[in-house]
Structures are given as C-alpha cells and as structure tokens.
C-alpha positions as a Python dict, from the first residue, in 0.01 Angstrom:
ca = {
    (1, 'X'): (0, 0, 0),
    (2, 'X'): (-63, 333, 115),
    (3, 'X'): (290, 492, 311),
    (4, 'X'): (58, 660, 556),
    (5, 'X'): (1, 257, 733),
    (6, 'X'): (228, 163, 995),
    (7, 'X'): (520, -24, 870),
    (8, 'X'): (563, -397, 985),
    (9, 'X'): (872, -393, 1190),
    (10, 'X'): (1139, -673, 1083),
    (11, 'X'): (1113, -867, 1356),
    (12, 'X'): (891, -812, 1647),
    (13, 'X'): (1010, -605, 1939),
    (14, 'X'): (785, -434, 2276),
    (15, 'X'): (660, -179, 2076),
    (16, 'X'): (582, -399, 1742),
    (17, 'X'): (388, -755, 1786),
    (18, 'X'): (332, -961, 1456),
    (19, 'X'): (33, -1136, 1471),
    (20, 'X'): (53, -1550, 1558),
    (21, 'X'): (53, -1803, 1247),
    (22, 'X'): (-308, -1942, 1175),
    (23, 'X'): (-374, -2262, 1111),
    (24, 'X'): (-526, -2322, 779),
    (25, 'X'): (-542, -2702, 716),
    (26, 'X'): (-470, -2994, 985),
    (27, 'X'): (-482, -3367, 961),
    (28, 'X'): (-305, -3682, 1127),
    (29, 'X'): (28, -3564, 933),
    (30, 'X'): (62, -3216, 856),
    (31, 'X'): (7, -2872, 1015),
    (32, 'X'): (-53, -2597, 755),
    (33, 'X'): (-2, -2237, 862),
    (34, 'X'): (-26, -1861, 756),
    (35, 'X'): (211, -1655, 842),
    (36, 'X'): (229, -1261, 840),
    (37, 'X'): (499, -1090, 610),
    (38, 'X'): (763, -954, 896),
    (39, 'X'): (792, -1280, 1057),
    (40, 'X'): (1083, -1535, 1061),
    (41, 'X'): (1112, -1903, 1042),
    (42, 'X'): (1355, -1991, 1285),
    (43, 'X'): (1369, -1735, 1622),
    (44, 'X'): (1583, -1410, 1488),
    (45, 'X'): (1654, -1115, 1741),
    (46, 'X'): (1272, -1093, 1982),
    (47, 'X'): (1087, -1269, 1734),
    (48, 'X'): (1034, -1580, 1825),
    (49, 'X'): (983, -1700, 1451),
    (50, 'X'): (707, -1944, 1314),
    (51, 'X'): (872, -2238, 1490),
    (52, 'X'): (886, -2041, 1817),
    (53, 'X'): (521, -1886, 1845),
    (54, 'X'): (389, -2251, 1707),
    (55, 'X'): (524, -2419, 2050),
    (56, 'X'): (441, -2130, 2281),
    (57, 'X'): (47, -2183, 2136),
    (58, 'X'): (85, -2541, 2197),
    (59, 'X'): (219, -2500, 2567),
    (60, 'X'): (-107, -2238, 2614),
    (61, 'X'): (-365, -2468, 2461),
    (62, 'X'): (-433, -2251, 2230),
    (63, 'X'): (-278, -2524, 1960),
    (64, 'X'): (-434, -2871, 2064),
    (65, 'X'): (-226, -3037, 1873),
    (66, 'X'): (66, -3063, 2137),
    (67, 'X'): (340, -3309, 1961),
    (68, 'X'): (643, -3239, 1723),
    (69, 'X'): (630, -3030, 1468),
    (70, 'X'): (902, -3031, 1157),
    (71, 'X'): (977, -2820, 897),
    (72, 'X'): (924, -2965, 526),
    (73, 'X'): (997, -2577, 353),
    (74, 'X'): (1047, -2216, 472),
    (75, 'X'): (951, -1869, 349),
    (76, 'X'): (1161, -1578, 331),
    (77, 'X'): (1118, -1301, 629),
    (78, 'X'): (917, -1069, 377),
    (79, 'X'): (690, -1299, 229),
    (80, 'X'): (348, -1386, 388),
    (81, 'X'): (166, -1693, 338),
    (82, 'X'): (117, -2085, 358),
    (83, 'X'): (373, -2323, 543),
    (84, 'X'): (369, -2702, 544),
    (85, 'X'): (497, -2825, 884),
    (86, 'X'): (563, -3231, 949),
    (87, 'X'): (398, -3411, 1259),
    (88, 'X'): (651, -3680, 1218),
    (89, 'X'): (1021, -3780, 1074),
    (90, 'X'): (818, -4010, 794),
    (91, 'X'): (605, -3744, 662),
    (92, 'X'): (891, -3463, 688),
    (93, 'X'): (1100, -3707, 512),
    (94, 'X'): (804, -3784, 213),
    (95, 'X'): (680, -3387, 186),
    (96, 'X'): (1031, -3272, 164),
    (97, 'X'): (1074, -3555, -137),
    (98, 'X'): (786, -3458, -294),
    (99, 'X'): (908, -3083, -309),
    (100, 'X'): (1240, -3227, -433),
    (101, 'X'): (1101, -3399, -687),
    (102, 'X'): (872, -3119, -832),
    (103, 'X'): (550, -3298, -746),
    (104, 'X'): (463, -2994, -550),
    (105, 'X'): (295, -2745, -716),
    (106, 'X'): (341, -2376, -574),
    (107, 'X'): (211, -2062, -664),
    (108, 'X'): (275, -1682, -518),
    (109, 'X'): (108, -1350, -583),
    (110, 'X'): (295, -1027, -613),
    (111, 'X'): (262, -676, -683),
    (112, 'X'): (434, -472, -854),
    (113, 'X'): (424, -77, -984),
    (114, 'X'): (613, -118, -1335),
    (115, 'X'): (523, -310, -1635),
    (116, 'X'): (742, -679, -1668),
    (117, 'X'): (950, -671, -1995),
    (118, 'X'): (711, -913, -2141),
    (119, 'X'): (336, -1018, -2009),
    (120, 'X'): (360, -1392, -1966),
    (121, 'X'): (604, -1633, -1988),
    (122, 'X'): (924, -1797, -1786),
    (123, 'X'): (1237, -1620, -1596),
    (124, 'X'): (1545, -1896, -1639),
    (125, 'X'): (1915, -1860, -1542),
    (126, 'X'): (2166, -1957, -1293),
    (127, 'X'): (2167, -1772, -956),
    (128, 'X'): (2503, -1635, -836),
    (129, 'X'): (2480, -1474, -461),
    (130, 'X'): (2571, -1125, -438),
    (131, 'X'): (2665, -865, -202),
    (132, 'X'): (2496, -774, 181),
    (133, 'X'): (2302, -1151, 65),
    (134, 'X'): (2142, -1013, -228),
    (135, 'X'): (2135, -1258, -552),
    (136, 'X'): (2171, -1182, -905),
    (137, 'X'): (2020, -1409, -1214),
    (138, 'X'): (2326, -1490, -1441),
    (139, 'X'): (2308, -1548, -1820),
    (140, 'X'): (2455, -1888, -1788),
    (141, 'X'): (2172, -2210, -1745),
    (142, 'X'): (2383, -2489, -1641),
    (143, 'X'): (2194, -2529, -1296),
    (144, 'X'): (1907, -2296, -1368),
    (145, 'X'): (1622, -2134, -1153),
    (146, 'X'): (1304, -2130, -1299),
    (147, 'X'): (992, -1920, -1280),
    (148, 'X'): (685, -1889, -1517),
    (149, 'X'): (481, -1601, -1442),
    (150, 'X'): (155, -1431, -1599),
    (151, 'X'): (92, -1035, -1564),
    (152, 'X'): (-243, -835, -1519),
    (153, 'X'): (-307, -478, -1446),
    (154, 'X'): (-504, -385, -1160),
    (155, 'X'): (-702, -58, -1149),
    (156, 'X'): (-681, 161, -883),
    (157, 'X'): (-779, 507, -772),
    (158, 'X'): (-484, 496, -523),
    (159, 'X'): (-170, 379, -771),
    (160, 'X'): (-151, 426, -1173),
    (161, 'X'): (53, 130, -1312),
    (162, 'X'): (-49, -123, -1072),
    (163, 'X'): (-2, -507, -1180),
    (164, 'X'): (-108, -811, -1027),
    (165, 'X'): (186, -1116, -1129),
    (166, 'X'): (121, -1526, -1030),
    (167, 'X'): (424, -1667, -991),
    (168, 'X'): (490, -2051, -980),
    (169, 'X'): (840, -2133, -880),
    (170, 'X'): (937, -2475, -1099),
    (171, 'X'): (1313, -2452, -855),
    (172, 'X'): (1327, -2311, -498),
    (173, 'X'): (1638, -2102, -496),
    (174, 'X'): (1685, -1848, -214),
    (175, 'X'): (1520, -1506, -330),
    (176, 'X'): (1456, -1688, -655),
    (177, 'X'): (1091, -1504, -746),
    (178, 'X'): (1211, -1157, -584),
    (179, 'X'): (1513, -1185, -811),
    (180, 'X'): (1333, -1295, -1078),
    (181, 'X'): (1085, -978, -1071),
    (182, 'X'): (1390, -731, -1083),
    (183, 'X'): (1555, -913, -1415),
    (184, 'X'): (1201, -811, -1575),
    (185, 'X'): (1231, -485, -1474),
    (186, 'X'): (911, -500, -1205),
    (187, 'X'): (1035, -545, -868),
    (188, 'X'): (799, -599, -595),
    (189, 'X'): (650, -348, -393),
    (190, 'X'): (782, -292, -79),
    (191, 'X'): (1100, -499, -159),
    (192, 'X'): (1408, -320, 11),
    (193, 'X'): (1650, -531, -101),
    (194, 'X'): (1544, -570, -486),
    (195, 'X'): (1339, -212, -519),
    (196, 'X'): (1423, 112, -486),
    (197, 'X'): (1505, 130, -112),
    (198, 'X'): (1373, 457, -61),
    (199, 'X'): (1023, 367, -238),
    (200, 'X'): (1010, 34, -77),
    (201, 'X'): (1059, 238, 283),
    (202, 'X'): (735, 402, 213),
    (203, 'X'): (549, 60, 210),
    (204, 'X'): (404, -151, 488),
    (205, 'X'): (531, -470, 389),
    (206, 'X'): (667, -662, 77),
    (207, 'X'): (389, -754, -119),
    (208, 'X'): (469, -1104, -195),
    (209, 'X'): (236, -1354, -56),
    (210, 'X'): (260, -1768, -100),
    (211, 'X'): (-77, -1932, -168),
}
C-alpha cells in the first residue's frame, strides 16, 4: 500500500492499461473471472469494462470459449476479484435466483488502517443514497443491509494499525460493505469516496477484494 506505487488509473486510457480478466473456473455453464481493482463492468469512458475485454479475447482466440456470455452479478469499479458470468439465459436466470435467494455464499477481504468499533460481529440498517452517489447506513431496519464481519490485526514494518476484516455480505446493496466499514469507524484503504480523500489519493488502489 505503499504511495510511492503507481496509482491504478480509473479507467484505462493510452498511457494506463489494466490488465485483462483471468479466468479462474470454467465449465459447460459458467465462466468465472478475476478482475483487477480499476476496472468496470459495463464499457465506461476507454475502458472497455469486463464485458468488453471478455469478447475482444474471444474474437482473438485467446478465450476459446467463443459463445454468449451473461452477467449473473457485478462488482463495483474499485473492488478486485471473482465474477460469475452465464453461458446461457437458463443458467443466468438460476445463478441470479440463487443470489436472490441467499443460497450464495460470498465473502470479501479488506483492509483497513483504524480499529472497527467492535472486533466481530454484524453491520445492519437501511441504506439511504447520498450525495455525488455516495450512501449512508440509516438507523431505521425496515429493509435492512446486512454484513457480518470478523477483525484481525496484521503486523507490518511498513503501517502501524494495520487490520485484516472478512466480510460476508448476507444483502447486496450498492456500496453496502464500503459503507458498512465507515459506520464502524474503519474505512477501507484507498477508498476515495468513504476515506479520507487525501489519504486514500496516496494509495494504489482500494483494497477491497471479492473471493
């Protein structure tokens, strides 16, 4: 996390390419990628997004997989990590169930530099959006996100105050575990939008990764 590392541009440009998703896991009904932190979904300014650079690596053989691809879930700009992706309308329509109905299980690692309010346990309230697209958890519960975490420090010679959170998202609200980090009073490193900007400048990336 040192500030002296080149910064990961927001979306690529001439003089900034993100690396290409990897595939992790493929079988007769779902493509399972990695994606950098940086990169988009959906094309956004001269990146291309996931979507995008998926189809240009099928088109160059590089991907022999060559038919449709849909998406089941998506991952915010900042956050690196695994994507599900559909090889047909049945499977998008059963993987995209099975997230709705919680049979999903997903987990995220973050870091943070300040201690949570409390070690272990689960972030719960409404979300109400904000300003410039920014959330905000609410005291109210009547149509709650939900997030149980567990803390651990890390040691290092680099950072004092260094802690290692697993997330697991039980609701998929937009920004929900970023959000969630800030109402404990540990945002994530490198978050611009939920940090201190000027700290979160000095990063390379938002260190929030979906495993």
């Amino acid at each position: 996390t040192s500030s002296s590392r080149r910064p990961l541009c927001a979306v690529s440009s001439r003089n900034c390419n993100l690396p290409r998703p990897t595939v992790v896991l493929e079988n007769d009904h779902v493509l399972v990628v990695s994606k950098v932190a940086g990169r988009s979904f959906h094309a956004s300014g001269e990146d291309p997004g996931v979507l995008g650079e998926l189809r240009a690596m099928q088109s160059s053989g590089e991907l022999e997989y060559t038919g449709e691809l849909r998406s089941v879930h998506r991952l915010d700009q900042v956050t690196s990590g695994v994507l599900i992706l559909a090889k047909s309308a049945d499977s998008q329509t059963w993987l995209s169930g099975a997230f709705e109905r919680r049979q999903v299980t997903k987990l995220y690692v973050a870091l943070t530099g300040k201690r949570p309010s409390k070690k272990e346990g689960q972030v719960v309230g409404d979300m109400s959006k904000g300003r410039r697209g920014s959330y905000k958890l609410m005291r109210s519960r009547e149509n709650p996100a939900i997030t149980r975490f567990t803390s651990r420090g890390l040691p290092s010679q680099d950072r004092s105050g260094l802690r290692f959170i697993l997330l697991k998202p039980e609701t998929g609200r937009t920004h929900q575990l970023r959000v969630a980090m800030k109402a404990l009073g540990a945002p994530i490193i490198g978050d611009a939008r939920y940090a201190n900007a000027e700290a979160a400048a000095a990063e390379d990336r938002c260190y929030l990764h979906a495993a």
